[in-house]
mmCIF file of C-alpha atoms in Angstrom:
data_model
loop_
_atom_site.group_PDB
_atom_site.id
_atom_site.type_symbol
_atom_site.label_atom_id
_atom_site.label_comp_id
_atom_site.label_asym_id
_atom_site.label_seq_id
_atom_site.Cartn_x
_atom_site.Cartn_y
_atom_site.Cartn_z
ATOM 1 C CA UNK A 15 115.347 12.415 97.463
ATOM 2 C CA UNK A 16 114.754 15.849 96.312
ATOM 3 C CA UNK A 17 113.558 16.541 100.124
ATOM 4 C CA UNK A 18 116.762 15.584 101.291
ATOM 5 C CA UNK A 19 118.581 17.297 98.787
ATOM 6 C CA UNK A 20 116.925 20.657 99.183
ATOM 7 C CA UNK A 21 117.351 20.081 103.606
ATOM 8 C CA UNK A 22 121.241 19.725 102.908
ATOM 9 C CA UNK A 23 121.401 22.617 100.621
ATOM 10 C CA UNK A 24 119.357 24.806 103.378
ATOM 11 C CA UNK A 25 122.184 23.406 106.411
ATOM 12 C CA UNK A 26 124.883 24.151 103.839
ATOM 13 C CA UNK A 27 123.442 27.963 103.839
ATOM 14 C CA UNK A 28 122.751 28.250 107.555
ATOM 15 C CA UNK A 29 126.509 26.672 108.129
ATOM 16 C CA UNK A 30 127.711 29.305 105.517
ATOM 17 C CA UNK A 31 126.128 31.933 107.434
ATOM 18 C CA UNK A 32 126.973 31.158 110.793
ATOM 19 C CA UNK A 33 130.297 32.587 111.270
ATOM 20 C CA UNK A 34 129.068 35.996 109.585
ATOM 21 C CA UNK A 35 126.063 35.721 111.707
ATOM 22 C CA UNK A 36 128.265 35.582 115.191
ATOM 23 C CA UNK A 37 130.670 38.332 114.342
ATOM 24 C CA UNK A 38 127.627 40.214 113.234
ATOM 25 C CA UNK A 39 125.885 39.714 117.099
ATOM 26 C CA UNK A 40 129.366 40.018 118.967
ATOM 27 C CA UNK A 41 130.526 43.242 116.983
ATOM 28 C CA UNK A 42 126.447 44.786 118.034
ATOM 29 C CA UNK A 43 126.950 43.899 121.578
ATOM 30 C CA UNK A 44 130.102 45.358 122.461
ATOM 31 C CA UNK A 45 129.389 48.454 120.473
ATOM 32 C CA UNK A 46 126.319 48.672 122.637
ATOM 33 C CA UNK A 47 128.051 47.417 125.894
ATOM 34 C CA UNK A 48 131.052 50.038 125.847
ATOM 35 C CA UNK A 49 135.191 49.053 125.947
ATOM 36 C CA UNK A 50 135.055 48.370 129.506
ATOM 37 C CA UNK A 51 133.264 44.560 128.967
ATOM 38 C CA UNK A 52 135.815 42.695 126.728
ATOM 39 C CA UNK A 53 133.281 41.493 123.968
ATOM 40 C CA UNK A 54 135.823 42.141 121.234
ATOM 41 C CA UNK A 55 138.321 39.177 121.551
ATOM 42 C CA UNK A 56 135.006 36.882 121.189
ATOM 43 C CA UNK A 57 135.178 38.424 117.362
ATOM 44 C CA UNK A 58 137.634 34.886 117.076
ATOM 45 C CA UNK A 59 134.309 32.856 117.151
ATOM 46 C CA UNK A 60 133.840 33.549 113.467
ATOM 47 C CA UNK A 61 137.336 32.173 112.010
ATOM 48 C CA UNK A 62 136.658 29.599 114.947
ATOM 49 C CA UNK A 63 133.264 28.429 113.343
ATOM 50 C CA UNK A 64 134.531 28.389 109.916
ATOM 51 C CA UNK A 65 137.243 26.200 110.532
ATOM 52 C CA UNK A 66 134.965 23.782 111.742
ATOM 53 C CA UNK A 67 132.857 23.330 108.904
ATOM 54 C CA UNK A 68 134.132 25.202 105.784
ATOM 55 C CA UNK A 69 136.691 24.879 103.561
ATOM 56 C CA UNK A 70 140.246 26.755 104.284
ATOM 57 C CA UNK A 71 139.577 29.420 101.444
ATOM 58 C CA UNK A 72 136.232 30.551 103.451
ATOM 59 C CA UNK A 73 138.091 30.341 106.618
ATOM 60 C CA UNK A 74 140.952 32.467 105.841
ATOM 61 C CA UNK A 75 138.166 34.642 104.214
ATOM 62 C CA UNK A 76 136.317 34.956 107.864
ATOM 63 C CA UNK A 77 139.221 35.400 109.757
ATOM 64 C CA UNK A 78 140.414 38.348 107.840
ATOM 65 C CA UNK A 79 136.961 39.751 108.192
ATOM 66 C CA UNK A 80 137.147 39.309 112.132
ATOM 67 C CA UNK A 81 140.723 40.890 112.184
ATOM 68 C CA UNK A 82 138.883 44.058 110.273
ATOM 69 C CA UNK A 83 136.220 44.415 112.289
ATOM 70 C CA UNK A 84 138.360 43.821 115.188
ATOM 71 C CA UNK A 85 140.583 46.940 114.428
ATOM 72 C CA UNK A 86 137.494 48.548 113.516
ATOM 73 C CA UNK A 87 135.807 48.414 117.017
ATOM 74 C CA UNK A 88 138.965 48.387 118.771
ATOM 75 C CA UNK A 89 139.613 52.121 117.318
ATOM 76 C CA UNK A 90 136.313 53.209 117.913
ATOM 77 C CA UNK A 91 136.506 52.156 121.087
ATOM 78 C CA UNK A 92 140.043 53.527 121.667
ATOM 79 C CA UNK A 93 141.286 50.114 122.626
ATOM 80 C CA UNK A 94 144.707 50.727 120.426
ATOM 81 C CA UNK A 95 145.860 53.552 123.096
ATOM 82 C CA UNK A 96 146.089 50.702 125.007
ATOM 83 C CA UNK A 97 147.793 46.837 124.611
ATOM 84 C CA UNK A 98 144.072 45.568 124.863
ATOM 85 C CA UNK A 99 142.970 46.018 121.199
ATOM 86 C CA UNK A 100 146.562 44.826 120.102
ATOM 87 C CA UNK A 101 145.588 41.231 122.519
ATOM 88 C CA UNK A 102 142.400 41.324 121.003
ATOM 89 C CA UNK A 103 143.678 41.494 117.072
ATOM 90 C CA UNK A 104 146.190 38.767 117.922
ATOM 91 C CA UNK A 105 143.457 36.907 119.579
ATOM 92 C CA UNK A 106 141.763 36.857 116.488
ATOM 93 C CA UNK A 107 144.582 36.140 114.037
ATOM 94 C CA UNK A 108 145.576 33.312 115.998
ATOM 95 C CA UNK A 109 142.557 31.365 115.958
ATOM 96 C CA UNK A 110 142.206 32.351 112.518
ATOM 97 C CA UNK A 111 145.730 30.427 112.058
ATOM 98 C CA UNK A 112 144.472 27.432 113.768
ATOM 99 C CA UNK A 113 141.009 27.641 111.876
ATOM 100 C CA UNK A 114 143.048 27.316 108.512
ATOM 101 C CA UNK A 115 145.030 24.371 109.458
ATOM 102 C CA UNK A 116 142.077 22.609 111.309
ATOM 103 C CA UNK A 117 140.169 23.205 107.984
ATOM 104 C CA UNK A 118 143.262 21.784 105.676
ATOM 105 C CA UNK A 119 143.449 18.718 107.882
ATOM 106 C CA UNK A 120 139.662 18.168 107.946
ATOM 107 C CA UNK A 121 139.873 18.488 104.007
ATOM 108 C CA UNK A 122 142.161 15.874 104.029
ATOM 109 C CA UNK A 123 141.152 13.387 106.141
ATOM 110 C CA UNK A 124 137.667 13.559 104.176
ATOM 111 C CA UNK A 125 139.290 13.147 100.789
ATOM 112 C CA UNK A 126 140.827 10.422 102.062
ATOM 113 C CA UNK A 127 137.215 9.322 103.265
ATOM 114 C CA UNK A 128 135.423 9.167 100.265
ATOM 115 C CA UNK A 129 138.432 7.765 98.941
ATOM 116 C CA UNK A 130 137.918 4.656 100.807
ATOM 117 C CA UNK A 131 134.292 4.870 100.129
ATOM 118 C CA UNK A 132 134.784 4.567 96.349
ATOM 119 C CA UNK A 133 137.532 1.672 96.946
ATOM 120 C CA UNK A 134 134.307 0.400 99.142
ATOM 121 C CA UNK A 135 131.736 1.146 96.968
ATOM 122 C CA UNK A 136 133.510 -0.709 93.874
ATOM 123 C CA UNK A 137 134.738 -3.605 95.752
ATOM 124 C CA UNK A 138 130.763 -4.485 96.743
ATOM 125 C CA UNK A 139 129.863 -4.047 93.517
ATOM 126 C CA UNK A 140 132.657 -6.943 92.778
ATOM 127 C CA UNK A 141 131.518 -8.947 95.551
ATOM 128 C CA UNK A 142 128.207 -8.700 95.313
ATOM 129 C CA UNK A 143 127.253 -8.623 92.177
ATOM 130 C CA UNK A 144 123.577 -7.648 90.489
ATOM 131 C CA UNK A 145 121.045 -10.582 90.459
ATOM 132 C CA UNK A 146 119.064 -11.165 87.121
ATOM 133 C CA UNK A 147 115.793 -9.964 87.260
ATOM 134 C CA UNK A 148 114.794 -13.267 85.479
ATOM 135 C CA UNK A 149 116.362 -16.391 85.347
ATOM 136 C CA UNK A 150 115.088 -20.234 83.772
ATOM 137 C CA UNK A 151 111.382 -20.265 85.066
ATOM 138 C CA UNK A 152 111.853 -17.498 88.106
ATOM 139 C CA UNK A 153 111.617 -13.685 88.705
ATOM 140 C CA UNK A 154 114.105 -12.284 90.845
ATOM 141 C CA UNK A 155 114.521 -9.136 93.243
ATOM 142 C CA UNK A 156 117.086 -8.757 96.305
ATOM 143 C CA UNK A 157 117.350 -6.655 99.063
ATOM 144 C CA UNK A 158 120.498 -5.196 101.175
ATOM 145 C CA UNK A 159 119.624 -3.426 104.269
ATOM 146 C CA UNK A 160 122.679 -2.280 105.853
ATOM 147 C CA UNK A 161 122.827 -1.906 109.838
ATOM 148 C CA UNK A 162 124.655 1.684 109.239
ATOM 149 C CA UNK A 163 124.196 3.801 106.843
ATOM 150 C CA UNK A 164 127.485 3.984 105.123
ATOM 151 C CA UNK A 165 128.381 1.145 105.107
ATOM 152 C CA UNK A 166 128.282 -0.679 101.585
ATOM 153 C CA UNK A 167 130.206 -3.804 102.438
ATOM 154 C CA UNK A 168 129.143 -6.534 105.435
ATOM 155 C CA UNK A 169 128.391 -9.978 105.999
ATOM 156 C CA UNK A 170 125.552 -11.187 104.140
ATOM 157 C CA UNK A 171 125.934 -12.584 100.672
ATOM 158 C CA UNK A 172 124.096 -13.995 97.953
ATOM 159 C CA UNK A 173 124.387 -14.840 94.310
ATOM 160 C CA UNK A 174 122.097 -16.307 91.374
ATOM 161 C CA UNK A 175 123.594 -18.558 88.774
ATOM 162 C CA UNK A 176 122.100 -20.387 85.443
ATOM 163 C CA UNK A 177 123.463 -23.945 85.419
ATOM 164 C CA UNK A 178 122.480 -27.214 83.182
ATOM 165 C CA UNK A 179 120.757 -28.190 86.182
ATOM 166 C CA UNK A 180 118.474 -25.254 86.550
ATOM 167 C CA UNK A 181 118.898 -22.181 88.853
ATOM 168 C CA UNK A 182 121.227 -22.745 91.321
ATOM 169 C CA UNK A 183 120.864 -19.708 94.728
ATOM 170 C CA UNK A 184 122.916 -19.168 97.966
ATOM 171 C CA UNK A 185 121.747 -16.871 100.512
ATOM 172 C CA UNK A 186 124.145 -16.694 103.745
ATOM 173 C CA UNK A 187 125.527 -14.959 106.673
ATOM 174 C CA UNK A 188 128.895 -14.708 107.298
ATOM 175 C CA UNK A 189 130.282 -14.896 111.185
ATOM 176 C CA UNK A 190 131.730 -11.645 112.588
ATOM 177 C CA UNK A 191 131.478 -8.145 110.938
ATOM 178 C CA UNK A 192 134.146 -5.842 108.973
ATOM 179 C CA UNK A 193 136.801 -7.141 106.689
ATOM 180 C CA UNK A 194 137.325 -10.239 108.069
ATOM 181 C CA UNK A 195 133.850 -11.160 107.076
ATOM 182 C CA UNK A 196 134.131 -9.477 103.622
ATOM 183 C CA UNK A 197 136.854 -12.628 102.968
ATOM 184 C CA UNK A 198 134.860 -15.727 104.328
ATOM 185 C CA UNK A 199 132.053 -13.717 101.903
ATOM 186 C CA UNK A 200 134.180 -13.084 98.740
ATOM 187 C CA UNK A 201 136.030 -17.102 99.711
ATOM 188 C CA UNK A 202 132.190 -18.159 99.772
ATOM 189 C CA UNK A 203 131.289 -17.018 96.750
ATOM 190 C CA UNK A 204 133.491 -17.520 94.551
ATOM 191 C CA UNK A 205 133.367 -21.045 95.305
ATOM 192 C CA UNK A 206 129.701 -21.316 94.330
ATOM 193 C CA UNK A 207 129.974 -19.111 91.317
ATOM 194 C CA UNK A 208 132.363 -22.056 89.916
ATOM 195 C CA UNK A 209 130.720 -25.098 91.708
ATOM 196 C CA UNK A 210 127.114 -23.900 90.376
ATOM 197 C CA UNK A 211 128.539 -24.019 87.136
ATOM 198 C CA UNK A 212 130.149 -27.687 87.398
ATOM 199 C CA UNK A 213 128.822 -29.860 90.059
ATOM 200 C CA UNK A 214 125.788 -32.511 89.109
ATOM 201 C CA UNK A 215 123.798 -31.632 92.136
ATOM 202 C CA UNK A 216 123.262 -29.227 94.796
ATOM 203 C CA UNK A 217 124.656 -31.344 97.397
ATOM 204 C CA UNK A 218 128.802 -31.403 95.202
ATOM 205 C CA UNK A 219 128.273 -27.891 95.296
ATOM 206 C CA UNK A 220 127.574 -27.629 98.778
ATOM 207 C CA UNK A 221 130.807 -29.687 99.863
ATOM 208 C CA UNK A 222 132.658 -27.483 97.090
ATOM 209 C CA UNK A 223 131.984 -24.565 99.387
ATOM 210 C CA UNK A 224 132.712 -25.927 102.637
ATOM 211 C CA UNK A 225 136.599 -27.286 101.346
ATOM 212 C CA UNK A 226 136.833 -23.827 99.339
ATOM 213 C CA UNK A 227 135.689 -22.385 103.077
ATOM 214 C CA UNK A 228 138.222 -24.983 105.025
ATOM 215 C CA UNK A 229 141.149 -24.364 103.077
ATOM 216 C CA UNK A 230 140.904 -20.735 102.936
ATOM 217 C CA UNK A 231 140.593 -19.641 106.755
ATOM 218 C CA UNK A 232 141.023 -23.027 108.599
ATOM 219 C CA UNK A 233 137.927 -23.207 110.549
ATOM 220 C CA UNK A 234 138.716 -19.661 111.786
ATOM 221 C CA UNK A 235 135.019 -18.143 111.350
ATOM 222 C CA UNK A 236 131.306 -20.408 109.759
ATOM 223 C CA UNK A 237 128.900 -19.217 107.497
ATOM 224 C CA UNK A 238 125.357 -20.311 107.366
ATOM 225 C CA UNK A 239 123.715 -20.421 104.369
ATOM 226 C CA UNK A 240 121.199 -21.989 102.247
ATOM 227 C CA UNK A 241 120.958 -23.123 98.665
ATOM 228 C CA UNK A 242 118.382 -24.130 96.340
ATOM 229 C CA UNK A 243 118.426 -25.605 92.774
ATOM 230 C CA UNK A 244 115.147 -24.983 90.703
ATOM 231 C CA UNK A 245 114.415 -26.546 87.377
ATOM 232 C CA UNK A 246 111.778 -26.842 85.047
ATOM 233 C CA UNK A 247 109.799 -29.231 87.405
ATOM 234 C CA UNK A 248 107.060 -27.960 89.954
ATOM 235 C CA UNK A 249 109.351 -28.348 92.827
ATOM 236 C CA UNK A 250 112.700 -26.967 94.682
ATOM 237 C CA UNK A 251 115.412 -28.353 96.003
ATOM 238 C CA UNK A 252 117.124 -27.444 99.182
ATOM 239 C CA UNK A 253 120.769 -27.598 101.359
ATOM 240 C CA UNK A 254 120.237 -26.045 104.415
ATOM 241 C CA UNK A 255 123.581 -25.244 106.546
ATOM 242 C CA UNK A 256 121.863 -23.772 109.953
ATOM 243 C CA UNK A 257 120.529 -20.414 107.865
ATOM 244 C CA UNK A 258 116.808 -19.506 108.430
ATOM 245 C CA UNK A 259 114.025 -21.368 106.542
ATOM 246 C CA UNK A 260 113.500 -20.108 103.387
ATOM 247 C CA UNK A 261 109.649 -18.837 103.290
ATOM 248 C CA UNK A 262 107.231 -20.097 100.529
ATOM 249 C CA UNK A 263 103.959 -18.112 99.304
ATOM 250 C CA UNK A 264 101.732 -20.048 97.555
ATOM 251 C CA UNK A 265 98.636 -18.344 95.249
ATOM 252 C CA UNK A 266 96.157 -18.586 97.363
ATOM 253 C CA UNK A 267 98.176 -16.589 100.558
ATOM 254 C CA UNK A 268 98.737 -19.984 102.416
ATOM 255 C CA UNK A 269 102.091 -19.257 103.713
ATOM 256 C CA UNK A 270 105.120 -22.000 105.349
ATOM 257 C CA UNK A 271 108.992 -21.825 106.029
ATOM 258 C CA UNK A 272 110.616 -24.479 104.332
ATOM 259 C CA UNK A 273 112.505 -25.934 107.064
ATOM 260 C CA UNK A 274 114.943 -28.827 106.617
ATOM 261 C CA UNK A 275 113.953 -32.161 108.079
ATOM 262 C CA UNK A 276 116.908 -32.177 110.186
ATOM 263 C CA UNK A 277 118.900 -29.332 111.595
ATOM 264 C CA UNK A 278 123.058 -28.808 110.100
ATOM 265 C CA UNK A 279 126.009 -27.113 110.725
ATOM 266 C CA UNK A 280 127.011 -23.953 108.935
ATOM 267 C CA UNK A 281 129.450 -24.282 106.455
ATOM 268 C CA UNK A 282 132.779 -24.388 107.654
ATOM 269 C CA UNK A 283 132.237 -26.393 110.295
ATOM 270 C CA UNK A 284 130.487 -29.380 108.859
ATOM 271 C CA UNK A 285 134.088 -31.239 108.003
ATOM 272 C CA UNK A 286 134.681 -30.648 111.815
ATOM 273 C CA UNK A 287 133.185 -34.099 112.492
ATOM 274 C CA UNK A 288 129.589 -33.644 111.750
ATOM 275 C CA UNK A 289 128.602 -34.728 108.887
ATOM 276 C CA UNK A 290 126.918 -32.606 105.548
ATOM 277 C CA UNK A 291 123.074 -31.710 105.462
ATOM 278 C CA UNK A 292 120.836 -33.781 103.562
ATOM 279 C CA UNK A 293 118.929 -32.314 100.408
ATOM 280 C CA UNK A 294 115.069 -31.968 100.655
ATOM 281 C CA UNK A 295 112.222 -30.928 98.225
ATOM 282 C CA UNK A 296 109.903 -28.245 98.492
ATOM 283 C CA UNK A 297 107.050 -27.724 96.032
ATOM 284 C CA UNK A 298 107.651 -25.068 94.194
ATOM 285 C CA UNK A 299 105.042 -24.603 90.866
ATOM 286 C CA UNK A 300 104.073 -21.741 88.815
ATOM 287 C CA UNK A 301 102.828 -18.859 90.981
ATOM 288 C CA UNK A 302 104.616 -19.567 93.799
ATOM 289 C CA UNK A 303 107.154 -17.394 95.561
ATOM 290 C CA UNK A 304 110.019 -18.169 98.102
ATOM 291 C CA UNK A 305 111.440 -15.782 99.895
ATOM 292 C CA UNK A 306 115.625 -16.167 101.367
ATOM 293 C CA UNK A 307 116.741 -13.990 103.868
ATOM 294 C CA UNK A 308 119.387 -13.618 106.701
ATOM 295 C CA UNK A 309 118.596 -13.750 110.359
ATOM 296 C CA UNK A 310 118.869 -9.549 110.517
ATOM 297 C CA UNK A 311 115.297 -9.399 109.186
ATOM 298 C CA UNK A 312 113.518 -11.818 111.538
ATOM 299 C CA UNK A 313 115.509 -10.844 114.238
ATOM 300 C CA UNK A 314 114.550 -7.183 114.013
ATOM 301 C CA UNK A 315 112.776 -6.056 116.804
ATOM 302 C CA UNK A 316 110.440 -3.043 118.229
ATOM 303 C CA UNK A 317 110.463 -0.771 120.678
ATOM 304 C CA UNK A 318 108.790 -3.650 123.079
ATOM 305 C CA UNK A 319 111.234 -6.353 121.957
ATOM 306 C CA UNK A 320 109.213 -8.197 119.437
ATOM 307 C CA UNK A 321 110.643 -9.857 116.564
ATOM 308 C CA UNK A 322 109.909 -8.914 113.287
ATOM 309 C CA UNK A 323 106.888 -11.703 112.205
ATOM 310 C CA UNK A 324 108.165 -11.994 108.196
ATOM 311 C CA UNK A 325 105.275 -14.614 108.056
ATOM 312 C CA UNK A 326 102.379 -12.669 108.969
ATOM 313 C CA UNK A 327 103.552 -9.907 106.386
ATOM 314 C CA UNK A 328 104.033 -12.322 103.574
ATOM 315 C CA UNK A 329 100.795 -10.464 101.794
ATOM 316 C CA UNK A 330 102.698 -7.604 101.328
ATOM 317 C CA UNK A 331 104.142 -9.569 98.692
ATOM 318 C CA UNK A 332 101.334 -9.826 96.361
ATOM 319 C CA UNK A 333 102.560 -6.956 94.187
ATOM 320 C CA UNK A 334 103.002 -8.323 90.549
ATOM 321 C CA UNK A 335 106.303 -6.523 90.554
ATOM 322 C CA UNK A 336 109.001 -8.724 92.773
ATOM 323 C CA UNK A 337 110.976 -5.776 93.084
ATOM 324 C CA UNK A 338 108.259 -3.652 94.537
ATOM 325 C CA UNK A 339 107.083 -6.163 96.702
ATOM 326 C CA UNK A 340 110.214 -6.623 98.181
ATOM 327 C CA UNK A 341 110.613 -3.015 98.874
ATOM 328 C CA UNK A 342 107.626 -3.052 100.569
ATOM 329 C CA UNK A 343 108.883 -5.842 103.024
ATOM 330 C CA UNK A 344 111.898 -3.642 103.561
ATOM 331 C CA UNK A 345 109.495 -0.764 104.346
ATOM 332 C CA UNK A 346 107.625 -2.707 106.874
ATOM 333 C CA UNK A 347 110.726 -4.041 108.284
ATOM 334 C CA UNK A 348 112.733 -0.530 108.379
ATOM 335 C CA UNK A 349 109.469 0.235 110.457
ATOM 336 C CA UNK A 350 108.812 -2.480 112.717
ATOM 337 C CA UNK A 351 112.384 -1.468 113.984
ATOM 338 C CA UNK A 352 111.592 1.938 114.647
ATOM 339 C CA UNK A 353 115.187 2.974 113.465
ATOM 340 C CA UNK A 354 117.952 1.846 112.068
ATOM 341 C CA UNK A 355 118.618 -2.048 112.028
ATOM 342 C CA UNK A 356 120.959 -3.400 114.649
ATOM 343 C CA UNK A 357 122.103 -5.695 111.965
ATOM 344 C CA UNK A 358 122.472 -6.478 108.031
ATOM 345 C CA UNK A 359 119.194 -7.631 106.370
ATOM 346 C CA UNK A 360 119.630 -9.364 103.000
ATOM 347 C CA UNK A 361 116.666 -10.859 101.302
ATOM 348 C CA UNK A 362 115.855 -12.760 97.934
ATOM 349 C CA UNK A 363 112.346 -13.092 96.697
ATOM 350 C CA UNK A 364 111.761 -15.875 93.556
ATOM 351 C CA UNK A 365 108.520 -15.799 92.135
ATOM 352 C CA UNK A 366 107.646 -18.875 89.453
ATOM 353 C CA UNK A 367 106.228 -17.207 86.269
ATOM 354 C CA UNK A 368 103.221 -18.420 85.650
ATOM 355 C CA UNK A 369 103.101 -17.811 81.867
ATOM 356 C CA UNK A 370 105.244 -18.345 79.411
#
């Protein structure tokens, strides 16, 4: 971080500079080339530069410094006697005008920007909200890798909630990108933040999603996702609508997805004639760790067009902090891509404490 911030501090000088720097190299030339070339309208670089990236303050600052040196060389030159020094200082003053309005527009448009940004920024924090580092018997630690930089809002989701039952997890994947996806998200879970709450079993909650999902957007757009219910006994229990196995780390390194027994439909398409997924148990004691995550980290691939094998890396998990093992997974993954990801790449580690 400090790296970065002492780079953008540097290309904040050199950008500062720049404008100075070209009148400085333009104003040297045509002293040493002589009137008869023309180098002194090119003096409208500077203004021209500083519109582009400074402020209007800096730009109207430039361009009067062009006009002065432009009357400066144009009398030593003797360019006045003629109507070429006068083209030359109107030359300058013009794109000095146009500098100062391109710079008051650009202001604008990025204070409307980061505007949007902080309307972003705040409505992800509402959406998706912080896990608990610990909940009944489990450790917790998520990941959001988002397929561009700024954004701060997409389609993944996920959300950890205490019940009477136990700990009760989604992890999904909205259809489609942008805001569109934000709703079926936000529609999703709220749904399970109030079904985790009051529904006997994982299956009620799953069917309170779908008809919160069916009634909002009519079948417009499916999520797939996959929740899990984990109690005080050694084992977990599963709903799997057409999301990616969850991944299960046992002690010893022995590593398996926990697939369903049969495949489903994602939610919001499961009242569509096809009937809800069954529940299934995984074992799930003290020590072990399960891993959720959304099809943008196994479907990460590398330069040759290999997907990313999350199985194979499941040691990089043995860090006794869940947080810093799931960073390095992100690491590995950010890697293995060579770049940025092509999509969003949620994950949510559980470890089972194994003391009290």
């Amino acid at each position: 971080m400090a790296v970065e911030n002492v780079e953008r501090c540097t290309g904040s000088r050199v950008l500062a500079a720049l404008p100075y720097a070209v009148m400085a190299v333009v104003g040297a030339v045509d002293l040493t080339a002589g009137p008869g070339v023309g180098f002194l309208p090119l003096v409208s670089l500077g203004p021209a530069f500083a519109g582009l990236v400074g402020g209007w303050r800096r730009t109207a600052v430039v361009g009067l410094t062009a006009c002065v040196l432009c009357v400066s060389l144009g009398v030593y030159n003797g360019l006045f006697e003629s109507r070429r020094g006068l083209t030359a200082l109107l030359s300058v003053a013009g794109v000095t005008a146009a500098g100062v309005v391109a710079a008051v527009m650009r202001q604008r448009r990025e204070a409307e920007l980061a505007s949007v940004r902080s309307i972003a920024e705040v409505a992800q924090r509402v959406l998706l909200r912080p896990v608990p580092r610990s909940a009944g018997p489990l450790r917790i630690a998520v990941s959001y890798t988002s397929a561009v930089a700024e954004a701060r809002i997409g389609g993944d989701l996920y959300e950890v909630v205490t019940s009477p039952a136990g700990v009760r997890i989604i992890v999904g994947d909205v259809q489609g990108k942008g805001l569109e996806a934000v709703e079926s998200a936000a529609v999703v879970l709220g749904a399970f933040r109030e079904a985790a709450h009051d529904e006997p079993d994982l299956p009620a909650v799953g069917e309170r999603v779908e008809r919160a999902l069916n009634r909002h957007l009519a079948g417009e757009r499916f999520v797939t996702a996959v929740l899990a219910e984990i109690g005080d006994g050694p084992q977990a229990t599963l709903l799997n609508f057409g999301h990616p196995a969850p991944l299960v780390v046992r002690p010893a390194g022995a590593v398996a997805f926990a697939a369903p027994p049969d495949r489903a439909l994602p939610l919001g398409l499961t009242l569509q004639g096809a009937g809800a997924p069954a529940p299934y148990e995984v074992p799930f004691a003290p020590g072990d760790q399960m891993l959720f995550y959304t099809d943008g980290v196994t479907e990460a691939r590398d330069a040759a067009g290999r997907f990313y094998p999350l199985d194979e890396r499941a040691a990089l998990l043995k860090d006794p902090d869940p947080e810093a093992a799931l960073r390095s997974v992100r690491e590995d993954l950010v890697d293995h891509a060579e770049g940025p990801l092509h999509d969003d790449a949620a994950m949510l580690l559980v470890r089972h404490r194994e003391e009290w």
